[in-house]
mmCIF file of C-alpha atoms and ligand atoms in Angstrom:
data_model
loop_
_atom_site.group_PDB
_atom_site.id
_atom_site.type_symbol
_atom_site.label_atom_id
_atom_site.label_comp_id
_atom_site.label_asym_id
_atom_site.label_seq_id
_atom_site.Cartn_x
_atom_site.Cartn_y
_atom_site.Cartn_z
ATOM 1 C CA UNK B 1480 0.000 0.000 0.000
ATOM 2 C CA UNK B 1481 1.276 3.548 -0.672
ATOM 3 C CA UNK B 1482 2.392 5.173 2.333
ATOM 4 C CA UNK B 1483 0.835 7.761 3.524
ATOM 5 C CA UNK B 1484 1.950 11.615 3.142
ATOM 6 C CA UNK B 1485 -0.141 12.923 6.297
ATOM 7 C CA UNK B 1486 -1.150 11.944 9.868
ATOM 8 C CA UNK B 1487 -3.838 9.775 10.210
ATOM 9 C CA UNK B 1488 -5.885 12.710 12.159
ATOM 10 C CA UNK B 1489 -5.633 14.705 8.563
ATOM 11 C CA UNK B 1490 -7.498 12.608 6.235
ATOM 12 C CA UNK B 1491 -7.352 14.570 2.865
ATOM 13 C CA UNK B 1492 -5.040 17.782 1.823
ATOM 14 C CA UNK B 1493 -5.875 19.693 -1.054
ATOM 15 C CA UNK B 1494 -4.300 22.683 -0.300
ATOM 16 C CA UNK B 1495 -0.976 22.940 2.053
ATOM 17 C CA UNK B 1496 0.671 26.150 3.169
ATOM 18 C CA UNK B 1497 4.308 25.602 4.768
ATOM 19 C CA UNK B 1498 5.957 28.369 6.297
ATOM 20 C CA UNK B 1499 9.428 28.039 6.831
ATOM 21 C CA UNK B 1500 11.767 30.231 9.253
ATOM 22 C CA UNK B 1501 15.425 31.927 8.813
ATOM 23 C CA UNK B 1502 16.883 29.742 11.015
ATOM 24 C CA UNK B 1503 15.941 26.848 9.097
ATOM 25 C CA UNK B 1504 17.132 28.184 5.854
ATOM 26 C CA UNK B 1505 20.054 30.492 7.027
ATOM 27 C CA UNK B 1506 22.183 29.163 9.771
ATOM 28 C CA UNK B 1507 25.090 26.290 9.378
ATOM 29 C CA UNK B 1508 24.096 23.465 7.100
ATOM 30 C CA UNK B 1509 21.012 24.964 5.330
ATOM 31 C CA UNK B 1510 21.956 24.653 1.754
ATOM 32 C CA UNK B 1511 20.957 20.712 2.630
ATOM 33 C CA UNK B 1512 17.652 21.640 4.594
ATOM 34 C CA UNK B 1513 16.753 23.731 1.375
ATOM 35 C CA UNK B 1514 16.873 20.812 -0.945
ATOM 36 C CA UNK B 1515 15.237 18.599 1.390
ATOM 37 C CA UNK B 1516 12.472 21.021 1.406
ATOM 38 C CA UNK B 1517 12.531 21.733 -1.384
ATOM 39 C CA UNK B 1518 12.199 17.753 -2.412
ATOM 40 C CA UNK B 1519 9.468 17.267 -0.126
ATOM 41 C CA UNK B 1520 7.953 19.913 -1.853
ATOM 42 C CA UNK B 1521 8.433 18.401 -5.112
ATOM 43 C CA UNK B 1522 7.134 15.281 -3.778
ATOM 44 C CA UNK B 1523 3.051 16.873 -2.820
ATOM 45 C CA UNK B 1524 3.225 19.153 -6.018
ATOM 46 C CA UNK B 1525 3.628 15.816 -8.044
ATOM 47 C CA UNK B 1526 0.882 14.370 -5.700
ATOM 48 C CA UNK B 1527 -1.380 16.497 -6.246
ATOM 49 C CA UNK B 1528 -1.057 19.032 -3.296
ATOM 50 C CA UNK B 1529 -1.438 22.510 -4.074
ATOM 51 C CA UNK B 1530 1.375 24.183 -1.833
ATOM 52 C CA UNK B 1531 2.118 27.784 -1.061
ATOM 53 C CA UNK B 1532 5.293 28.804 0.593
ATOM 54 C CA UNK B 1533 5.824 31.430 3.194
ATOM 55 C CA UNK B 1534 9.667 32.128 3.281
ATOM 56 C CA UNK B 1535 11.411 33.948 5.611
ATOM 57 C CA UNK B 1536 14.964 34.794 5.096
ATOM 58 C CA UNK B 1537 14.899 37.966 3.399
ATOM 59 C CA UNK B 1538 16.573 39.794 6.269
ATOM 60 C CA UNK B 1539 18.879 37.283 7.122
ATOM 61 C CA UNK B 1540 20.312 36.866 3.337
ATOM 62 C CA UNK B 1541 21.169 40.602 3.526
ATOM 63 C CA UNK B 1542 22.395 40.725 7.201
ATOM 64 C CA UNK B 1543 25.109 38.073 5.424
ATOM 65 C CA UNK B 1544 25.267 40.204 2.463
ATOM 66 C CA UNK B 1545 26.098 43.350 4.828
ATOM 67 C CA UNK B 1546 28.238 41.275 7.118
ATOM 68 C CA UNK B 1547 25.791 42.037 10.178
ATOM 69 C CA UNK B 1548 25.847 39.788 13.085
ATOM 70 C CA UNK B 1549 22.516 40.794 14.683
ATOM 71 C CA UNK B 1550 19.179 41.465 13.278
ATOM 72 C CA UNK B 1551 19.043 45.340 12.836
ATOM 73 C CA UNK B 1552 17.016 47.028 15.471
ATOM 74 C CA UNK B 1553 15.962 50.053 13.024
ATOM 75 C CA UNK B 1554 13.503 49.584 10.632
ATOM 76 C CA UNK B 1555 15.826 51.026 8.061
ATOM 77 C CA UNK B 1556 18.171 48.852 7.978
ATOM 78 C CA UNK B 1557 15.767 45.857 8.223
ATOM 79 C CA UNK B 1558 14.507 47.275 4.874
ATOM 80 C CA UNK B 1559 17.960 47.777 2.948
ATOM 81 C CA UNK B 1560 18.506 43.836 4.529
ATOM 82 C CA UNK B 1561 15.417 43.088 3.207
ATOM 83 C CA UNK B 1562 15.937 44.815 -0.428
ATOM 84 C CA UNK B 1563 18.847 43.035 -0.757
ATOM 85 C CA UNK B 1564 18.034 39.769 0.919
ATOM 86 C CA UNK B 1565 14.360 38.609 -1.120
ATOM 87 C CA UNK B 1566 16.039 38.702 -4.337
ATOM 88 C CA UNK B 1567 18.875 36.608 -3.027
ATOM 89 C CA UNK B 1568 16.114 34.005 -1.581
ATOM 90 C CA UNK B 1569 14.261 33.792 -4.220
ATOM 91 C CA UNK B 1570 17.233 32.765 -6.252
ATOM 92 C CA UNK B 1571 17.803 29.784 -4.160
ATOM 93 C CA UNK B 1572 13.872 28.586 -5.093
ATOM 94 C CA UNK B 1573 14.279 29.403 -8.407
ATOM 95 C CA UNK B 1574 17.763 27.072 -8.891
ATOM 96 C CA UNK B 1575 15.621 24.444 -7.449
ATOM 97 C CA UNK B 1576 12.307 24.497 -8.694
ATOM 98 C CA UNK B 1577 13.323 25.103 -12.380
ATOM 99 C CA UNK B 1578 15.637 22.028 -12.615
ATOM 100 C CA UNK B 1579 11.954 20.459 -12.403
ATOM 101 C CA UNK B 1580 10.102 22.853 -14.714
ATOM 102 C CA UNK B 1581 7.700 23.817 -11.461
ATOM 103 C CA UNK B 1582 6.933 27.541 -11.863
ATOM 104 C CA UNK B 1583 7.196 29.657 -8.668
ATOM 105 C CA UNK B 1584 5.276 33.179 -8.303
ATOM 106 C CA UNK B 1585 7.210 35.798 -5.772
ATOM 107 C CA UNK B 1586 3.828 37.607 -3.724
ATOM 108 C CA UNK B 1587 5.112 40.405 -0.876
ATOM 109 C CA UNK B 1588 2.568 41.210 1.097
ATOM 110 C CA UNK B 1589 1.779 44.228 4.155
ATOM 111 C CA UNK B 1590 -1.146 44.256 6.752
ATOM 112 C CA UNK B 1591 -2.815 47.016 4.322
ATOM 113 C CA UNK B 1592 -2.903 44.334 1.645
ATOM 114 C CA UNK B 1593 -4.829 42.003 3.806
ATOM 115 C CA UNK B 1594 -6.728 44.341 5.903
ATOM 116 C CA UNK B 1595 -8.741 46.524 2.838
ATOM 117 C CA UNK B 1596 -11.777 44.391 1.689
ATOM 118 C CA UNK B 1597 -10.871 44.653 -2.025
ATOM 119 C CA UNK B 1598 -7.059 43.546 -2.078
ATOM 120 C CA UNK B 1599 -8.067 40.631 0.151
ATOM 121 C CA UNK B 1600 -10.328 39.576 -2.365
ATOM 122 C CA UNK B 1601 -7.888 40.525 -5.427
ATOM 123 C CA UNK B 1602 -5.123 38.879 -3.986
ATOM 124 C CA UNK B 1603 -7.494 35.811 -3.498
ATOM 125 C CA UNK B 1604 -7.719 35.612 -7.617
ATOM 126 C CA UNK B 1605 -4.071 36.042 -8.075
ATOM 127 C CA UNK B 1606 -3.313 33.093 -5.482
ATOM 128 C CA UNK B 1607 -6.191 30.764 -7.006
ATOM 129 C CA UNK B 1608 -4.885 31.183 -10.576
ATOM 130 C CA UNK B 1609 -0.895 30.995 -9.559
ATOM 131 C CA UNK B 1610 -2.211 27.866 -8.327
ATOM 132 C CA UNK B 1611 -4.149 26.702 -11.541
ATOM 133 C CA UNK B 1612 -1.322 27.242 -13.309
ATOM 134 C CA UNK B 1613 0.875 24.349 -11.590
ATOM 135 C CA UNK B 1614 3.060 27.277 -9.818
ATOM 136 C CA UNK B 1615 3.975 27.328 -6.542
ATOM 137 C CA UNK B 1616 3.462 31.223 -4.605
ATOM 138 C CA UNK B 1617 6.312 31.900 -2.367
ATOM 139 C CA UNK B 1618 5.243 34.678 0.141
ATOM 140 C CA UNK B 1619 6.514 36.626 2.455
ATOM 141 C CA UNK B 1620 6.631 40.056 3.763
ATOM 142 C CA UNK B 1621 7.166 43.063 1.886
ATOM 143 C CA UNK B 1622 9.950 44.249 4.407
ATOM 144 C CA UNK B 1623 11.539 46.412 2.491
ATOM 145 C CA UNK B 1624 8.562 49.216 2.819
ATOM 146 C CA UNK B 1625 6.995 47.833 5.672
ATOM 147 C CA UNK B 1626 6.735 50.702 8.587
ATOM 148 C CA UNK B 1627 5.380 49.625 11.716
ATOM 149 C CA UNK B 1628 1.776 49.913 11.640
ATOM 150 C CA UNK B 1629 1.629 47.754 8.147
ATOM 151 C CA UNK B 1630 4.255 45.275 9.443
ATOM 152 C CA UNK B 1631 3.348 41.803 10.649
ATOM 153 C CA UNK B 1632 6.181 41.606 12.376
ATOM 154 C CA UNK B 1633 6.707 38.178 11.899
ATOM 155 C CA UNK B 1634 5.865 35.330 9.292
ATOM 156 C CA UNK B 1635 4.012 33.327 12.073
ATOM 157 C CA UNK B 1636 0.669 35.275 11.196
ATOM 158 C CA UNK B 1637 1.202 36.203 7.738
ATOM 159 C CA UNK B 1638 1.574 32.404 7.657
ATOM 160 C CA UNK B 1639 -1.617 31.920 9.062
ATOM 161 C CA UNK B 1640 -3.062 34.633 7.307
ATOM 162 C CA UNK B 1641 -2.302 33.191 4.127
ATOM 163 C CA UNK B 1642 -4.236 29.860 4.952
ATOM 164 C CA UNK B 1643 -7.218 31.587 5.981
ATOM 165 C CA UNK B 1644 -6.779 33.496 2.562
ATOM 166 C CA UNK B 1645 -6.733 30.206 0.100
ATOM 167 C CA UNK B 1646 -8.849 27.881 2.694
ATOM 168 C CA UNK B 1647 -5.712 25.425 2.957
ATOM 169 C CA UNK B 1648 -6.891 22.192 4.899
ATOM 170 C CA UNK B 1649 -3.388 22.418 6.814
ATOM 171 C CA UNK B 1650 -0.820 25.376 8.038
ATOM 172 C CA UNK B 1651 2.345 23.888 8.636
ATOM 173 C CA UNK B 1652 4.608 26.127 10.549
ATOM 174 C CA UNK B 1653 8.652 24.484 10.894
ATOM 175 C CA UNK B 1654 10.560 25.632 13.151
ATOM 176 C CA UNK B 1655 13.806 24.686 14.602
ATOM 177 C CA UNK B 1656 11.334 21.921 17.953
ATOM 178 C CA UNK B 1657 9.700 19.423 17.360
ATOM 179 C CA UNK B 1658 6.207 21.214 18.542
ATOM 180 C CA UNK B 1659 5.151 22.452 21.575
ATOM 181 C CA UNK B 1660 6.647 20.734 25.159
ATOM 182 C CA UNK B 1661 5.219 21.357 28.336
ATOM 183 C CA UNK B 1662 8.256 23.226 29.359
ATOM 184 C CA UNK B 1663 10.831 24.465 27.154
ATOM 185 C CA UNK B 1664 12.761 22.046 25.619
ATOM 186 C CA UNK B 1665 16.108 24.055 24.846
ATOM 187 C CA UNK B 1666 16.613 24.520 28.699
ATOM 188 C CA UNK B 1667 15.021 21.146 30.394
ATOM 189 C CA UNK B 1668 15.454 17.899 28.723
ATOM 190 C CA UNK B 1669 13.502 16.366 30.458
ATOM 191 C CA UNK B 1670 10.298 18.397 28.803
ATOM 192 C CA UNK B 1671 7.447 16.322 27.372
ATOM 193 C CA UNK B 1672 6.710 16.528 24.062
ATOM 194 C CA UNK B 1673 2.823 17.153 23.113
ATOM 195 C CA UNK B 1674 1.764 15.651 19.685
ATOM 196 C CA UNK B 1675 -1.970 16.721 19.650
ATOM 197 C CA UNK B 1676 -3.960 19.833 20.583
ATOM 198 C CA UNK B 1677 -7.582 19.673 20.409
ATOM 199 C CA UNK B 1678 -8.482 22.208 21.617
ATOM 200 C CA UNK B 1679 -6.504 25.598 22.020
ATOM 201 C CA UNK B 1680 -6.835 26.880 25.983
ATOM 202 C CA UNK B 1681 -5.111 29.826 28.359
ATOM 203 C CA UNK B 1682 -2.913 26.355 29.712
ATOM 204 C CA UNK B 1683 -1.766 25.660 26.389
ATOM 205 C CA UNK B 1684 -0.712 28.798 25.846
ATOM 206 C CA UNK B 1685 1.251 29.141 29.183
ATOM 207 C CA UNK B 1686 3.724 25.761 27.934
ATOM 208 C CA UNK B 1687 4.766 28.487 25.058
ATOM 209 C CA UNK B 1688 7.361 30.221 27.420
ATOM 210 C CA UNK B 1689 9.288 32.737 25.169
ATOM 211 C CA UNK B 1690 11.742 30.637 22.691
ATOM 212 C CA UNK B 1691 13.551 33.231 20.573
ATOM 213 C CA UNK B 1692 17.305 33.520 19.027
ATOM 214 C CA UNK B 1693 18.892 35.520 16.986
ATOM 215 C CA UNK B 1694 17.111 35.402 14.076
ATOM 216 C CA UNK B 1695 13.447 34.816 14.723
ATOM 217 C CA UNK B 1696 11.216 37.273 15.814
ATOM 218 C CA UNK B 1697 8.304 34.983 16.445
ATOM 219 C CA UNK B 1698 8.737 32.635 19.036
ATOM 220 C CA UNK B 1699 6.960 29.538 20.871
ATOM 221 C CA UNK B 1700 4.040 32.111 21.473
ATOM 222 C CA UNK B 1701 3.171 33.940 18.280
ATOM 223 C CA UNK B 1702 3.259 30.120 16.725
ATOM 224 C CA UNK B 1703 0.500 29.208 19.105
ATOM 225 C CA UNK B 1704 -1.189 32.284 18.148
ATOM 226 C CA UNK B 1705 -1.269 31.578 14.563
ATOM 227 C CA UNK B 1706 -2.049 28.083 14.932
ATOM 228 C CA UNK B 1707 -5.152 29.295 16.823
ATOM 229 C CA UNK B 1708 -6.349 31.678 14.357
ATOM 230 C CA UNK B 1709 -5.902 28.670 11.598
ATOM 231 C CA UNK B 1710 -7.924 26.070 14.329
ATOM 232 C CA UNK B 1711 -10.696 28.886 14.902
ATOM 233 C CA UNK B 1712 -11.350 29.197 11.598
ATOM 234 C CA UNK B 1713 -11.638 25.425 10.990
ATOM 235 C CA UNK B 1714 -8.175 24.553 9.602
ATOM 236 C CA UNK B 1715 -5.700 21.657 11.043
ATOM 237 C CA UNK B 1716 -2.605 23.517 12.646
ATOM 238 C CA UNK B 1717 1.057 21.661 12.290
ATOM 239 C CA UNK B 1718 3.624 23.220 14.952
ATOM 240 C CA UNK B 1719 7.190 21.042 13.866
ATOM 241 C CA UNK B 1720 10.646 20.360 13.746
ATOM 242 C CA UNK B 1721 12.452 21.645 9.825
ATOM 243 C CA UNK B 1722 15.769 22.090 11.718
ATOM 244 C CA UNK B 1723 16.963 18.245 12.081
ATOM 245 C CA UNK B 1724 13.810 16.779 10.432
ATOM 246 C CA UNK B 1725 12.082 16.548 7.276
ATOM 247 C CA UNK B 1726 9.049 18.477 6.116
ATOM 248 C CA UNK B 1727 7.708 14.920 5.755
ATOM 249 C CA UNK B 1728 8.380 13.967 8.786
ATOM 250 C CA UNK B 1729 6.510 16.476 10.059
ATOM 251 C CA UNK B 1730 3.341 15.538 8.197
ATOM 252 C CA UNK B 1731 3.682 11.911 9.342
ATOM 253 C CA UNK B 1732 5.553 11.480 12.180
ATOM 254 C CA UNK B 1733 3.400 12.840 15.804
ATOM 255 C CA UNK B 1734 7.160 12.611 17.560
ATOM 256 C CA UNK B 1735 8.736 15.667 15.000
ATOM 257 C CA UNK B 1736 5.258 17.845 15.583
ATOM 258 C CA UNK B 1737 2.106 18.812 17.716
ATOM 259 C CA UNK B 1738 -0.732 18.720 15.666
ATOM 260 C CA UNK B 1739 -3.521 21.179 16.376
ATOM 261 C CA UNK B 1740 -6.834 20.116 15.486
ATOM 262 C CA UNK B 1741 -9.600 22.593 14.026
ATOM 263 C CA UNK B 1742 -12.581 24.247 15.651
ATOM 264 C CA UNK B 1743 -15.835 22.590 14.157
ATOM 265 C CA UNK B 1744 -16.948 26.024 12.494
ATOM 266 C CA UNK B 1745 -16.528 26.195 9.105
ATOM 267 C CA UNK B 1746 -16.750 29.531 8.007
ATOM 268 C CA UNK B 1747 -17.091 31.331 4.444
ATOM 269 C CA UNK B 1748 -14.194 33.063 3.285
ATOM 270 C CA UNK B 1749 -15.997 36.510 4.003
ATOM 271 C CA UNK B 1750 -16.570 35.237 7.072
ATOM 272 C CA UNK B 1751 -13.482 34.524 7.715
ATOM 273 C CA UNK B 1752 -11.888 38.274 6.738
ATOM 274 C CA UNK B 1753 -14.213 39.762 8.835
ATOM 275 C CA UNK B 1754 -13.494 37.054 11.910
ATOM 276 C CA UNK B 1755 -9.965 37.499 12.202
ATOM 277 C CA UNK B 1756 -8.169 39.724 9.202
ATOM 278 C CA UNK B 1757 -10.166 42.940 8.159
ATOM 279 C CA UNK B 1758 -9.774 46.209 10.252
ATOM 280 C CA UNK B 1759 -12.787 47.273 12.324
ATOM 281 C CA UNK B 1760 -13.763 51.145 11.664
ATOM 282 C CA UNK B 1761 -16.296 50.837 14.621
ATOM 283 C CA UNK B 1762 -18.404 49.288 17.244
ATOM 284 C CA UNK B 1763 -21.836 48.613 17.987
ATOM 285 C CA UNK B 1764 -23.057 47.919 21.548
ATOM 286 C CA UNK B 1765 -25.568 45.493 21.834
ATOM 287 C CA UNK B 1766 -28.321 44.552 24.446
ATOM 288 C CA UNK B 1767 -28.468 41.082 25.705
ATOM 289 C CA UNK B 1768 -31.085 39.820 23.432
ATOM 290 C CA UNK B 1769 -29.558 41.045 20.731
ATOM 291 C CA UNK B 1770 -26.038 39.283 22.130
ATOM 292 C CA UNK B 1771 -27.909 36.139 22.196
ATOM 293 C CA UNK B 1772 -29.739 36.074 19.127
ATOM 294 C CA UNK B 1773 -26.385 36.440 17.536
ATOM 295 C CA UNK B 1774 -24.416 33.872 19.344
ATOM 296 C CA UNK B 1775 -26.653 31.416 19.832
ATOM 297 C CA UNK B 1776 -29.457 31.140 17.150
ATOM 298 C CA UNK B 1777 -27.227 32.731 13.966
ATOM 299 C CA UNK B 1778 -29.344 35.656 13.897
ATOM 300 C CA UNK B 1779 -28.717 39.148 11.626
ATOM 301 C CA UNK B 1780 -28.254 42.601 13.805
ATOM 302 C CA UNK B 1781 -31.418 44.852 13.966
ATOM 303 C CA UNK B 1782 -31.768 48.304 15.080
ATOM 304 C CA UNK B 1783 -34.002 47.169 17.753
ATOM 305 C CA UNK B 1784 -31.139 45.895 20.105
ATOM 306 C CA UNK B 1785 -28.552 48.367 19.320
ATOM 307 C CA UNK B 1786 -27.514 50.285 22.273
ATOM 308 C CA UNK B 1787 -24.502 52.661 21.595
ATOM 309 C CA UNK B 1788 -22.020 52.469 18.722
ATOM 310 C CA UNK B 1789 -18.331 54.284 18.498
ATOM 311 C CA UNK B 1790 -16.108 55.008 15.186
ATOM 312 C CA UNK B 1791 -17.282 57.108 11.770
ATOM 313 C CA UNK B 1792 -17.943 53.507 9.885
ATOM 314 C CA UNK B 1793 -19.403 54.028 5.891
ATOM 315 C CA UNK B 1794 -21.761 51.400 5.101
ATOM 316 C CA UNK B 1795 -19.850 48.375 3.614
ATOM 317 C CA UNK B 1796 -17.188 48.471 6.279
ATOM 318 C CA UNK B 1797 -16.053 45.708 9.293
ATOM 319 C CA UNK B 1798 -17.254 47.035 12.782
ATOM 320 C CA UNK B 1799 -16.996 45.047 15.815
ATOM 321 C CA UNK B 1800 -19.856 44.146 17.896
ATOM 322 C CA UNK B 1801 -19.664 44.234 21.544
ATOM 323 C CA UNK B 1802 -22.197 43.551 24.537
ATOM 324 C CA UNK B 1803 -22.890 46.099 27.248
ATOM 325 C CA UNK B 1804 -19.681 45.802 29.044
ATOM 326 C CA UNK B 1805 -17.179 45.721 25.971
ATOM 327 C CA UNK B 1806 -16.825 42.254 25.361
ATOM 328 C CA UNK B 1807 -16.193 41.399 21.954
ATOM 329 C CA UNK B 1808 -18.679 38.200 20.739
ATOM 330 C CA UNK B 1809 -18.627 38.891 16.611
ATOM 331 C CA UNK B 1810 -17.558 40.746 13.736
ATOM 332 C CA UNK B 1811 -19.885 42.037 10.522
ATOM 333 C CA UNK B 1812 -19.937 44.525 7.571
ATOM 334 C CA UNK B 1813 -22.812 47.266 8.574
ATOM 335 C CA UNK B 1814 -25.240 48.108 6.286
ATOM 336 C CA UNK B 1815 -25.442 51.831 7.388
ATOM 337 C CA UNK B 1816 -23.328 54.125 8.494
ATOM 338 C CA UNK B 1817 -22.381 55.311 11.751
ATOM 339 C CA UNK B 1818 -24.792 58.327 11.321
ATOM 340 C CA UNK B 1819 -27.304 56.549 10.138
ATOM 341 C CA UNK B 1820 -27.328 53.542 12.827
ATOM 342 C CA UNK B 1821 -26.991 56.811 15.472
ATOM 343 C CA UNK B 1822 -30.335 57.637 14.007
ATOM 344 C CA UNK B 1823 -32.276 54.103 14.288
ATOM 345 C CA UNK B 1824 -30.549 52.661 16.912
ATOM 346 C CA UNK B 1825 -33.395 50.942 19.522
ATOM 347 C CA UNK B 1826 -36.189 51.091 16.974
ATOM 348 C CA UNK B 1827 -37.846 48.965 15.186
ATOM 349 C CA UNK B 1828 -37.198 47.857 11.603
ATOM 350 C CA UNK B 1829 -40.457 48.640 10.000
ATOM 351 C CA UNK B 1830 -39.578 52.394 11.749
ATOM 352 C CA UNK B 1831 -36.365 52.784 9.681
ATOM 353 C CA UNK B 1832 -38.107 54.718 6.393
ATOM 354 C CA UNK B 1833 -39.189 57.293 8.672
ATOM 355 C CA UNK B 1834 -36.044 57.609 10.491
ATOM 356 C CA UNK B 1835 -34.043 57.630 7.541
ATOM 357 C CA UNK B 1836 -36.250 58.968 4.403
ATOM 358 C CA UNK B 1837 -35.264 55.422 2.761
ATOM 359 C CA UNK B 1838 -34.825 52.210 3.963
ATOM 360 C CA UNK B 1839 -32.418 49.529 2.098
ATOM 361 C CA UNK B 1840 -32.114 46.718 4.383
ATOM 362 C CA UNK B 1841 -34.189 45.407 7.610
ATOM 363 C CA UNK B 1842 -30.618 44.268 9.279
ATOM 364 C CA UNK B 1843 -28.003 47.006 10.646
ATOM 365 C CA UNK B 1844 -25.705 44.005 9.609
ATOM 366 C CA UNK B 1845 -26.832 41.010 7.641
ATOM 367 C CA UNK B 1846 -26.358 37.126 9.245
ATOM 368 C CA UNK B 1847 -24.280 36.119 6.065
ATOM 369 C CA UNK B 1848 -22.121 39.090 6.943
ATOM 370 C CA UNK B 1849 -21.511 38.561 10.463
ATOM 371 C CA UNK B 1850 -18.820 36.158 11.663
ATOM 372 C CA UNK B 1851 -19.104 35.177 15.700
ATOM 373 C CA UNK B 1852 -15.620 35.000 17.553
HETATM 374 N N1 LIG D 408 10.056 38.611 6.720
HETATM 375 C C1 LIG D 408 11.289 38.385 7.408
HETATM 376 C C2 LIG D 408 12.389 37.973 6.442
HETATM 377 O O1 LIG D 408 12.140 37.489 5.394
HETATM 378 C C3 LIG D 408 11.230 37.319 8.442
HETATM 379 C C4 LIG D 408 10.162 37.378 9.451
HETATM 380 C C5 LIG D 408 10.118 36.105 10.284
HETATM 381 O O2 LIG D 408 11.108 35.354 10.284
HETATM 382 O O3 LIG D 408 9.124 35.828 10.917
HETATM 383 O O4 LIG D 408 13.515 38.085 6.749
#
């Protein structure tokens, strides 16, 4: 029988993303870690996996270039590293993949290209078809203009980003452990190793610790993180070791990973940009009734249980919605604008025309645009 090329938890992969971290791909020894990953790589695309690459190394190809010892604290510099670093990277894929005719597609990407509605949705075509047309996208950051408030800060979320972007059935995220421990593994040997999560929890998130080095800016933590935006949005997570194993080790092997499993709520990709990547340009406060009929029964937003709202939203745009006391329970697109949901807020639907002089929807937000958190 042919052997398998996942886990027996993940039962069928169309779509894999693998994001893979400087360490892996910079430090003593990588040139054979690239090929092997590069193999393994070779190995899905021929079976039938489409796979999308998030890359890091960028910085650390021009720290060499520069003859820098330590990740540059100024953003500057990180962008001149960068400039001169992605170029260099990308040149290692492309030696690679072309001895095997595979096409790869360079995509550099900021918060703001995520974050605006319309991008999302254009960059959404532009992955699909790099896909259709056998390639394989290599991703990562677009460092080299990316000032603080755009930056990710590290490929750990853009990572998981990405999934959420082309629905992948798995994120795998290498790294230089084999998973998560429930201590950290660099300073106690005698840490145990945790194969599965099934379900992410404030104790799981305390084994993290704070593993960093030199050349990673995400550690234990921000890997957690992503893996939980993946599992919340109903995708398996793969936390695992690129460093001394193979990326197919880490899809088979439970001893070389922790494997997080997803959340049973499936959500639409719109759903999914509002849940966890679109910026909010407001809030609506919300009664309890209208908290409940949200959360529990899957119900739109009417005026009717609107209590207060914040933020100069247009109609069309992400706003958060809150209860009374500020917690956050979902995420929509509002049919009206801040002015206007001033103006019907706590009456009835039927009331709206008067309110208004017009009236284009019953719902302040819509149930297919809402996504609960
Ligand atoms: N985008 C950065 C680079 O290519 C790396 C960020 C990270 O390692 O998380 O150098």
């Amino acid at each position: 029988m042919k052997k398998s090329l996942f886990r027996k938890e993940i039962t069928s992969v169309k779509t894999l993303v693998v994001k893979v971290g400087s360490r892996i791909l910079t430090t003593q020894d990588h040139q054979k870690r690239v090929s092997n990953l590069v193999d393994d790589m070779i190995l899905l695309h021929k079976a039938g996996v489409r796979l999308i690459l998030v890359s890091s190394g960028a910085i650390a190809h021009g720290m060499k270039v520069l003859g820098l010892e330590k990740r540059p604290s100024t953003i500057p510099l990180q962008q001149a590293c960068a400039a001169i670093g992605q170029n260099r990277l990308m040149q290692v894929y492309q030696d690679y993949f072309s001895q095997h005719k595979i096409p790869i597609g360079q995509v550099l990407l900021t918060w703001d290209d995520l974050r605006s509605k319309k991008r999302y949705f254009n960059l959404r075509n532009t992955m699909f078809q790099l896909l259709e047309c056998g390639a394989i996208p290599i991703i990562n950051e677009n460092d080299s203009v990316g000032v603080e408030e755009i930056q990710f800060g590290n490929n750990d979320i853009l990572g998981a980003q990405v999934a959420l972007l082309v629905q992948a059935d798995v994120f795998v995220n290498l790294t230089d452990v084999g998973g998560l421990y429930d201590r950290n593994p660099h300073a106690d040997k005698s840490a145990v190793h945790i194969p599965v999560v099934s379900q992410m929890s404030s104790s799981v998130h305390k084994m993290a610790g704070d593993l960093k080095n030199e050349l990673s800016v995400g550690g234990m933590a921000t890997k957690l993180k992503a893996a939980e935006i993946v599992t919340r949005a109903g995708m398996f997570s793969l936390i695992g070791d690129g460093f001394d194993q193979r990326l197919t080790d880490v899809l088979t092997n439970d001893k070389c990973a922790t494997l997080f499993i997803p959340s049973d709520h499936r959500m639409s990709s719109r759903q999914r940009w509002i849940a966890f990547t679109g910026q909010s340009s407001g809030v609506i406060f919300v009664d309890e009734g209208a908290g409940k009929a949200i959360v529990e029964k899957g119900k739109s937003l009417l005026p009717a249980g609107i209590i207060e709202i914040k933020g100069n939203f247009k109609a069309g745009d992400k706003v958060e919605i809150r209860t009374r006391d500020g917690k956050l329970i979902a995420g929509g697109l509002a049919n009206y604008s801040a002015e206007e949901v001033k103006s019907i807020k706590g009456c009835r639907s039927s009331e709206i025309a008067a309110r208004l002089g017009r009236k284009s929807f019953d719902e302040v937000i819509h149930r297919d645009n809402l996504a609960v958190l």
